[in-house]
């Protein structure tokens, strides 16, 4: 793969599943381009990000909706919910400006973007106002609170008119060449957040309808750098959900000794399962047809015949 030991390149490779070159769309975006019509409401994006705009969720026609974990998730125009005289007058003035026809195409594009963003934000805000009040207690860190917002958004899927949604949440801080304690801290945060998220899905009876999975740029060498370990190739991924054939390790787990057949040198181990197989398994569960898989994952034919029944790996029911 391109940029094999580079954080930025490997993040891009995971998000696009196209490691042979630059891509302007991610595999979740390409999947949403195909499946978005499963949602009766097309005004709110099928792809929702708790970490800003990202390549993973960008499609040819789909743009991710970026929200936050605060309040109802969206930022409204100041005074949008205030019915006072001056706020009402301000809203009317803005509406009049947005309703004008502009000769300059850049002005027109800007106005349309603002109108669409404002309309989507108001619709999303109104929907999340009806969110389930969870008994589940989420940890207070921002990662867990982002998953809490995902749970709230899922709970109002009927208000939003959606059947398919893809959420993107990020936990950073794993670039730990030397600090094992820092890695332990990150895993503790991940554990607490995932536990609460699954509990919240059980609370609304949707644990079988949601699959949570991880992507990470790469693992670490099995050789020490003196104080820790450096960039490697293969790694592990976690998949969680009621439809997961869980409590198993899939793929061939490598022998952890230097110089084994999978060692490319210095303790960098070649992975035994491709990300294309991993992602295709998830995409098929999500509703993608076998005939559409190679449009989303152009490299899947190198690892699996799309005419086969079931998934490439078998971890999804």
mmCIF file of C-alpha atoms in Angstrom:
data_model
loop_
_atom_site.group_PDB
_atom_site.id
_atom_site.type_symbol
_atom_site.label_atom_id
_atom_site.label_comp_id
_atom_site.label_asym_id
_atom_site.label_seq_id
_atom_site.Cartn_x
_atom_site.Cartn_y
_atom_site.Cartn_z
ATOM 1 C CA UNK A 1 0.000 0.000 0.000
ATOM 2 C CA UNK A 2 0.972 3.613 -0.592
ATOM 3 C CA UNK A 3 2.627 5.287 2.411
ATOM 4 C CA UNK A 4 2.720 2.055 4.364
ATOM 5 C CA UNK A 5 4.113 3.438 7.642
ATOM 6 C CA UNK A 6 2.704 6.964 7.362
ATOM 7 C CA UNK A 7 -0.188 7.916 9.658
ATOM 8 C CA UNK A 8 -1.844 10.275 7.165
ATOM 9 C CA UNK A 9 -1.567 7.882 4.223
ATOM 10 C CA UNK A 10 -2.828 4.888 6.165
ATOM 11 C CA UNK A 11 -5.796 6.826 7.554
ATOM 12 C CA UNK A 12 -6.656 7.810 3.982
ATOM 13 C CA UNK A 13 -6.200 4.222 2.790
ATOM 14 C CA UNK A 14 -8.536 2.877 5.458
ATOM 15 C CA UNK A 15 -11.154 5.552 4.776
ATOM 16 C CA UNK A 16 -11.126 5.104 0.991
ATOM 17 C CA UNK A 17 -10.120 1.429 0.643
ATOM 18 C CA UNK A 18 -8.129 2.592 -2.392
ATOM 19 C CA UNK A 19 -4.469 2.436 -1.319
ATOM 20 C CA UNK A 20 -3.106 2.571 -4.871
ATOM 21 C CA UNK A 21 -3.757 6.274 -5.330
ATOM 22 C CA UNK A 22 -5.549 9.424 -4.252
ATOM 23 C CA UNK A 23 -9.346 9.245 -3.974
ATOM 24 C CA UNK A 24 -11.835 12.036 -3.379
ATOM 25 C CA UNK A 25 -14.505 9.706 -1.972
ATOM 26 C CA UNK A 26 -14.556 7.293 0.944
ATOM 27 C CA UNK A 27 -16.126 3.859 1.010
ATOM 28 C CA UNK A 28 -18.908 4.952 3.374
ATOM 29 C CA UNK A 29 -19.657 7.803 0.971
ATOM 30 C CA UNK A 30 -19.760 5.494 -2.043
ATOM 31 C CA UNK A 31 -21.994 3.105 -0.118
ATOM 32 C CA UNK A 32 -24.325 5.961 0.839
ATOM 33 C CA UNK A 33 -24.508 7.050 -2.809
ATOM 34 C CA UNK A 34 -26.099 3.648 -3.526
ATOM 35 C CA UNK A 35 -28.196 3.117 -0.378
ATOM 36 C CA UNK A 36 -29.413 6.655 0.374
ATOM 37 C CA UNK A 37 -32.741 5.969 -1.341
ATOM 38 C CA UNK A 38 -33.583 3.566 1.510
ATOM 39 C CA UNK A 39 -34.272 6.737 3.506
ATOM 40 C CA UNK A 40 -37.553 8.509 2.830
ATOM 41 C CA UNK A 41 -36.028 11.804 3.991
ATOM 42 C CA UNK A 42 -33.293 13.047 1.640
ATOM 43 C CA UNK A 43 -32.790 16.457 3.282
ATOM 44 C CA UNK A 44 -30.710 15.091 6.181
ATOM 45 C CA UNK A 45 -27.554 13.262 5.122
ATOM 46 C CA UNK A 46 -27.355 9.510 5.665
ATOM 47 C CA UNK A 47 -23.750 10.049 6.833
ATOM 48 C CA UNK A 48 -23.328 11.894 10.123
ATOM 49 C CA UNK A 49 -19.951 12.858 11.564
ATOM 50 C CA UNK A 50 -19.058 13.702 15.146
ATOM 51 C CA UNK A 51 -15.563 14.690 14.001
ATOM 52 C CA UNK A 52 -16.119 17.280 11.298
ATOM 53 C CA UNK A 53 -15.921 16.720 7.559
ATOM 54 C CA UNK A 54 -13.991 13.612 6.583
ATOM 55 C CA UNK A 55 -13.009 11.620 3.515
ATOM 56 C CA UNK A 56 -14.522 8.367 4.781
ATOM 57 C CA UNK A 57 -18.127 9.615 4.505
ATOM 58 C CA UNK A 58 -17.690 11.724 1.366
ATOM 59 C CA UNK A 59 -19.456 10.338 -1.700
ATOM 60 C CA UNK A 60 -20.033 11.552 -5.216
ATOM 61 C CA UNK A 61 -23.500 12.821 -4.257
ATOM 62 C CA UNK A 62 -23.449 12.430 -0.471
ATOM 63 C CA UNK A 63 -21.836 14.953 1.881
ATOM 64 C CA UNK A 64 -21.540 14.142 5.597
ATOM 65 C CA UNK A 65 -23.529 16.185 8.091
ATOM 66 C CA UNK A 66 -21.133 17.400 10.791
ATOM 67 C CA UNK A 67 -22.648 17.699 14.269
ATOM 68 C CA UNK A 68 -21.301 17.984 17.829
ATOM 69 C CA UNK A 69 -22.041 16.097 21.033
ATOM 70 C CA UNK A 70 -23.438 19.247 22.685
ATOM 71 C CA UNK A 71 -27.131 20.087 22.973
ATOM 72 C CA UNK A 72 -29.101 18.780 20.009
ATOM 73 C CA UNK A 73 -25.952 18.412 17.919
ATOM 74 C CA UNK A 74 -26.324 21.300 15.476
ATOM 75 C CA UNK A 75 -25.488 25.013 15.516
ATOM 76 C CA UNK A 76 -28.476 27.202 14.706
ATOM 77 C CA UNK A 77 -28.483 30.834 13.620
ATOM 78 C CA UNK A 78 -28.293 32.975 16.731
ATOM 79 C CA UNK A 79 -31.806 33.559 18.023
ATOM 80 C CA UNK A 80 -33.447 30.895 15.880
ATOM 81 C CA UNK A 81 -35.662 29.741 18.731
ATOM 82 C CA UNK A 82 -36.232 33.180 20.254
ATOM 83 C CA UNK A 83 -39.689 34.566 19.380
ATOM 84 C CA UNK A 84 -38.909 38.089 20.576
ATOM 85 C CA UNK A 85 -39.567 41.057 18.274
ATOM 86 C CA UNK A 86 -35.958 41.796 17.311
ATOM 87 C CA UNK A 87 -34.986 38.143 16.803
ATOM 88 C CA UNK A 88 -38.073 37.588 14.637
ATOM 89 C CA UNK A 89 -37.195 40.697 12.593
ATOM 90 C CA UNK A 90 -33.608 39.446 12.192
ATOM 91 C CA UNK A 91 -34.801 36.051 10.945
ATOM 92 C CA UNK A 92 -37.153 37.695 8.466
ATOM 93 C CA UNK A 93 -34.317 39.890 7.184
ATOM 94 C CA UNK A 94 -32.036 36.886 6.714
ATOM 95 C CA UNK A 95 -34.826 34.953 4.968
ATOM 96 C CA UNK A 96 -35.358 37.884 2.594
ATOM 97 C CA UNK A 97 -31.637 37.980 1.755
ATOM 98 C CA UNK A 98 -31.601 34.248 1.114
ATOM 99 C CA UNK A 99 -34.693 34.435 -1.086
ATOM 100 C CA UNK A 100 -33.122 36.988 -3.427
ATOM 101 C CA UNK A 101 -31.878 35.959 -6.865
ATOM 102 C CA UNK A 102 -28.217 36.769 -7.423
ATOM 103 C CA UNK A 103 -26.496 37.138 -10.791
ATOM 104 C CA UNK A 104 -23.104 36.054 -9.459
ATOM 105 C CA UNK A 105 -22.873 32.252 -9.434
ATOM 106 C CA UNK A 106 -20.641 32.293 -6.339
ATOM 107 C CA UNK A 107 -23.230 34.367 -4.467
ATOM 108 C CA UNK A 108 -25.921 31.931 -5.575
ATOM 109 C CA UNK A 109 -23.867 28.921 -4.452
ATOM 110 C CA UNK A 110 -23.171 30.523 -1.068
ATOM 111 C CA UNK A 111 -26.832 31.385 -0.536
ATOM 112 C CA UNK A 112 -27.956 27.870 -1.460
ATOM 113 C CA UNK A 113 -25.419 26.361 0.936
ATOM 114 C CA UNK A 114 -26.598 28.571 3.793
ATOM 115 C CA UNK A 115 -30.258 27.843 3.065
ATOM 116 C CA UNK A 116 -29.682 24.102 2.908
ATOM 117 C CA UNK A 117 -27.518 24.085 6.042
ATOM 118 C CA UNK A 118 -30.004 26.193 7.971
ATOM 119 C CA UNK A 119 -32.945 24.036 6.899
ATOM 120 C CA UNK A 120 -31.124 20.807 7.749
ATOM 121 C CA UNK A 121 -30.033 22.167 11.127
ATOM 122 C CA UNK A 122 -33.566 23.217 12.057
ATOM 123 C CA UNK A 123 -34.950 19.827 11.003
ATOM 124 C CA UNK A 124 -32.252 17.902 12.877
ATOM 125 C CA UNK A 125 -32.668 20.071 15.988
ATOM 126 C CA UNK A 126 -36.431 19.509 16.013
ATOM 127 C CA UNK A 127 -35.999 15.747 15.632
ATOM 128 C CA UNK A 128 -33.374 15.357 18.368
ATOM 129 C CA UNK A 129 -35.612 17.365 20.707
ATOM 130 C CA UNK A 130 -37.729 14.176 20.759
ATOM 131 C CA UNK A 131 -34.777 11.916 21.630
ATOM 132 C CA UNK A 132 -35.187 9.075 24.098
ATOM 133 C CA UNK A 133 -34.106 10.006 27.619
ATOM 134 C CA UNK A 134 -31.588 7.294 28.384
ATOM 135 C CA UNK A 135 -31.100 5.685 31.774
ATOM 136 C CA UNK A 136 -27.682 4.564 30.561
ATOM 137 C CA UNK A 137 -24.921 6.644 32.110
ATOM 138 C CA UNK A 138 -22.218 7.573 29.604
ATOM 139 C CA UNK A 139 -18.730 8.577 30.776
ATOM 140 C CA UNK A 140 -18.079 12.308 30.621
ATOM 141 C CA UNK A 141 -15.167 12.268 28.137
ATOM 142 C CA UNK A 142 -15.823 13.712 24.664
ATOM 143 C CA UNK A 143 -15.555 10.346 22.893
ATOM 144 C CA UNK A 144 -18.234 8.761 25.072
ATOM 145 C CA UNK A 145 -20.400 11.862 24.778
ATOM 146 C CA UNK A 146 -20.103 11.641 20.991
ATOM 147 C CA UNK A 147 -21.420 8.076 21.133
ATOM 148 C CA UNK A 148 -24.200 9.319 23.427
ATOM 149 C CA UNK A 149 -25.198 11.764 20.667
ATOM 150 C CA UNK A 150 -25.146 8.893 18.173
ATOM 151 C CA UNK A 151 -27.531 6.962 20.425
ATOM 152 C CA UNK A 152 -29.835 10.005 20.705
ATOM 153 C CA UNK A 153 -29.830 10.424 16.924
ATOM 154 C CA UNK A 154 -30.613 6.744 16.358
ATOM 155 C CA UNK A 155 -33.517 7.013 18.808
ATOM 156 C CA UNK A 156 -35.194 9.649 16.565
ATOM 157 C CA UNK A 157 -34.729 7.747 13.282
ATOM 158 C CA UNK A 158 -38.523 7.745 12.763
ATOM 159 C CA UNK A 159 -38.705 11.532 13.220
ATOM 160 C CA UNK A 160 -35.866 11.920 10.701
ATOM 161 C CA UNK A 161 -37.386 9.421 8.263
ATOM 162 C CA UNK A 162 -34.270 7.250 7.946
ATOM 163 C CA UNK A 163 -33.538 3.514 7.859
ATOM 164 C CA UNK A 164 -29.819 3.636 7.069
ATOM 165 C CA UNK A 165 -27.268 5.827 8.827
ATOM 166 C CA UNK A 166 -23.490 5.759 9.102
ATOM 167 C CA UNK A 167 -21.880 7.578 12.032
ATOM 168 C CA UNK A 168 -18.226 8.570 12.313
ATOM 169 C CA UNK A 169 -16.630 9.074 15.745
ATOM 170 C CA UNK A 170 -12.901 9.456 16.433
ATOM 171 C CA UNK A 171 -10.724 8.693 19.448
ATOM 172 C CA UNK A 172 -7.219 10.112 19.084
ATOM 173 C CA UNK A 173 -4.049 9.788 21.148
ATOM 174 C CA UNK A 174 -2.782 6.369 20.061
ATOM 175 C CA UNK A 175 0.527 7.607 18.616
ATOM 176 C CA UNK A 176 2.330 6.206 21.642
ATOM 177 C CA UNK A 177 5.860 5.241 20.576
ATOM 178 C CA UNK A 178 7.013 5.138 24.173
ATOM 179 C CA UNK A 179 4.132 5.515 26.634
ATOM 180 C CA UNK A 180 2.395 2.232 27.397
ATOM 181 C CA UNK A 181 0.434 3.999 30.158
ATOM 182 C CA UNK A 182 -1.017 6.420 27.606
ATOM 183 C CA UNK A 183 -2.159 3.493 25.448
ATOM 184 C CA UNK A 184 -3.799 1.888 28.475
ATOM 185 C CA UNK A 185 -5.616 5.153 29.165
ATOM 186 C CA UNK A 186 -6.950 5.294 25.593
ATOM 187 C CA UNK A 187 -8.168 1.686 25.771
ATOM 188 C CA UNK A 188 -9.916 2.409 29.087
ATOM 189 C CA UNK A 189 -11.771 5.321 27.461
ATOM 190 C CA UNK A 190 -12.691 3.127 24.477
ATOM 191 C CA UNK A 191 -13.932 0.339 26.739
ATOM 192 C CA UNK A 192 -16.150 2.600 28.843
ATOM 193 C CA UNK A 193 -17.655 4.374 25.848
ATOM 194 C CA UNK A 194 -18.406 1.190 23.861
ATOM 195 C CA UNK A 195 -19.943 -0.468 26.921
ATOM 196 C CA UNK A 196 -22.287 2.468 27.532
ATOM 197 C CA UNK A 197 -23.165 2.729 23.838
ATOM 198 C CA UNK A 198 -24.161 -0.935 23.602
ATOM 199 C CA UNK A 199 -26.188 -0.622 26.793
ATOM 200 C CA UNK A 200 -28.027 2.386 25.341
ATOM 201 C CA UNK A 201 -28.894 0.394 22.202
ATOM 202 C CA UNK A 202 -30.267 -2.422 24.362
ATOM 203 C CA UNK A 203 -32.362 0.161 26.185
ATOM 204 C CA UNK A 204 -34.173 1.127 22.956
ATOM 205 C CA UNK A 205 -34.180 -2.421 21.556
ATOM 206 C CA UNK A 206 -31.854 -1.749 18.618
ATOM 207 C CA UNK A 207 -28.733 -3.692 19.574
ATOM 208 C CA UNK A 208 -29.313 -6.041 16.597
ATOM 209 C CA UNK A 209 -29.756 -3.128 14.177
ATOM 210 C CA UNK A 210 -26.478 -1.345 14.871
ATOM 211 C CA UNK A 211 -22.935 -2.591 14.258
ATOM 212 C CA UNK A 212 -20.000 -0.673 15.707
ATOM 213 C CA UNK A 213 -16.541 -1.268 14.268
ATOM 214 C CA UNK A 214 -13.071 0.226 14.503
ATOM 215 C CA UNK A 215 -10.572 1.447 11.924
ATOM 216 C CA UNK A 216 -7.006 2.378 12.855
ATOM 217 C CA UNK A 217 -4.054 3.280 10.667
ATOM 218 C CA UNK A 218 -1.675 0.510 11.828
ATOM 219 C CA UNK A 219 -0.441 -1.452 14.821
ATOM 220 C CA UNK A 220 3.062 -1.531 16.316
ATOM 221 C CA UNK A 221 6.239 -3.529 15.721
ATOM 222 C CA UNK A 222 6.828 -6.478 18.029
ATOM 223 C CA UNK A 223 10.430 -5.285 18.452
ATOM 224 C CA UNK A 224 11.245 -2.634 21.052
ATOM 225 C CA UNK A 225 12.695 0.747 20.107
ATOM 226 C CA UNK A 226 14.240 0.933 23.572
ATOM 227 C CA UNK A 227 11.288 2.574 25.324
ATOM 228 C CA UNK A 228 8.292 1.421 23.246
ATOM 229 C CA UNK A 229 7.452 0.341 19.702
ATOM 230 C CA UNK A 230 7.256 2.013 16.279
ATOM 231 C CA UNK A 231 5.030 1.975 13.209
ATOM 232 C CA UNK A 232 4.102 -1.403 11.728
ATOM 233 C CA UNK A 233 1.599 -2.884 9.268
ATOM 234 C CA UNK A 234 -0.949 -5.457 10.436
ATOM 235 C CA UNK A 235 -3.232 -4.812 13.401
ATOM 236 C CA UNK A 236 -6.473 -5.758 15.096
ATOM 237 C CA UNK A 237 -10.005 -4.422 14.684
ATOM 238 C CA UNK A 238 -12.999 -4.642 17.008
ATOM 239 C CA UNK A 239 -16.578 -5.296 15.871
ATOM 240 C CA UNK A 240 -19.538 -5.052 18.257
ATOM 241 C CA UNK A 241 -23.269 -5.628 17.800
ATOM 242 C CA UNK A 242 -26.156 -8.027 18.290
ATOM 243 C CA UNK A 243 -25.753 -9.356 14.750
ATOM 244 C CA UNK A 244 -22.041 -10.064 15.230
ATOM 245 C CA UNK A 245 -20.882 -13.663 15.544
ATOM 246 C CA UNK A 246 -18.796 -12.524 18.444
ATOM 247 C CA UNK A 247 -16.362 -13.670 21.122
ATOM 248 C CA UNK A 248 -14.063 -14.922 18.371
ATOM 249 C CA UNK A 249 -10.866 -13.887 16.625
ATOM 250 C CA UNK A 250 -11.186 -14.000 12.825
ATOM 251 C CA UNK A 251 -8.221 -14.367 10.519
ATOM 252 C CA UNK A 252 -4.939 -16.094 11.256
ATOM 253 C CA UNK A 253 -3.355 -14.657 14.374
ATOM 254 C CA UNK A 254 0.399 -14.330 13.807
ATOM 255 C CA UNK A 255 3.146 -15.864 15.887
ATOM 256 C CA UNK A 256 4.723 -13.034 17.859
ATOM 257 C CA UNK A 257 8.406 -13.684 17.376
ATOM 258 C CA UNK A 258 10.986 -11.897 15.261
ATOM 259 C CA UNK A 259 11.822 -13.507 11.954
ATOM 260 C CA UNK A 260 8.597 -15.490 11.608
ATOM 261 C CA UNK A 261 7.254 -15.988 8.036
ATOM 262 C CA UNK A 262 5.014 -12.895 8.287
ATOM 263 C CA UNK A 263 7.823 -10.639 9.541
ATOM 264 C CA UNK A 264 8.880 -8.132 6.857
ATOM 265 C CA UNK A 265 11.817 -7.104 9.018
ATOM 266 C CA UNK A 266 12.219 -5.528 12.437
ATOM 267 C CA UNK A 267 9.010 -7.051 13.752
ATOM 268 C CA UNK A 268 6.613 -5.558 11.194
ATOM 269 C CA UNK A 269 4.053 -8.292 10.510
ATOM 270 C CA UNK A 270 2.078 -8.689 7.277
ATOM 271 C CA UNK A 271 -1.699 -8.771 7.935
ATOM 272 C CA UNK A 272 -3.518 -12.020 7.186
ATOM 273 C CA UNK A 273 -6.901 -10.452 6.345
ATOM 274 C CA UNK A 274 -7.521 -7.549 3.967
ATOM 275 C CA UNK A 275 -9.479 -4.459 4.910
ATOM 276 C CA UNK A 276 -11.496 -5.027 1.711
ATOM 277 C CA UNK A 277 -12.835 -8.315 3.113
ATOM 278 C CA UNK A 278 -13.487 -6.679 6.490
ATOM 279 C CA UNK A 279 -15.376 -3.741 4.996
ATOM 280 C CA UNK A 280 -17.273 -5.862 2.453
ATOM 281 C CA UNK A 281 -18.619 -8.036 5.260
ATOM 282 C CA UNK A 282 -19.964 -4.894 6.960
ATOM 283 C CA UNK A 283 -21.342 -3.445 3.710
ATOM 284 C CA UNK A 284 -23.272 -6.638 2.872
ATOM 285 C CA UNK A 285 -24.814 -6.666 6.358
ATOM 286 C CA UNK A 286 -25.745 -3.005 5.915
ATOM 287 C CA UNK A 287 -27.743 -3.783 2.778
ATOM 288 C CA UNK A 288 -25.314 -3.514 -0.131
ATOM 289 C CA UNK A 289 -25.919 -6.123 -2.831
ATOM 290 C CA UNK A 290 -23.160 -8.385 -4.105
ATOM 291 C CA UNK A 291 -23.485 -6.748 -7.512
ATOM 292 C CA UNK A 292 -22.681 -3.320 -6.044
ATOM 293 C CA UNK A 293 -19.779 -4.350 -3.824
ATOM 294 C CA UNK A 294 -17.038 -3.814 -6.416
ATOM 295 C CA UNK A 295 -18.277 -0.245 -7.013
ATOM 296 C CA UNK A 296 -17.573 0.472 -3.350
ATOM 297 C CA UNK A 297 -14.450 -1.693 -3.011
ATOM 298 C CA UNK A 298 -12.698 -1.897 -6.401
ATOM 299 C CA UNK A 299 -9.995 -4.177 -4.949
ATOM 300 C CA UNK A 300 -12.287 -6.796 -3.399
ATOM 301 C CA UNK A 301 -11.812 -9.122 -6.384
ATOM 302 C CA UNK A 302 -8.196 -9.618 -5.302
ATOM 303 C CA UNK A 303 -9.401 -11.326 -2.124
ATOM 304 C CA UNK A 304 -12.969 -12.619 -2.563
ATOM 305 C CA UNK A 305 -15.385 -13.615 -5.340
ATOM 306 C CA UNK A 306 -18.450 -11.362 -5.111
ATOM 307 C CA UNK A 307 -20.588 -14.171 -6.579
ATOM 308 C CA UNK A 308 -20.124 -16.127 -3.350
ATOM 309 C CA UNK A 309 -22.952 -16.392 -0.834
ATOM 310 C CA UNK A 310 -22.474 -14.992 2.665
ATOM 311 C CA UNK A 311 -19.653 -12.698 3.680
ATOM 312 C CA UNK A 312 -15.924 -12.908 3.006
ATOM 313 C CA UNK A 313 -15.021 -13.566 6.654
ATOM 314 C CA UNK A 314 -18.169 -14.690 8.464
ATOM 315 C CA UNK A 315 -18.251 -12.418 11.506
ATOM 316 C CA UNK A 316 -21.721 -11.006 10.666
ATOM 317 C CA UNK A 317 -24.955 -12.985 10.924
#
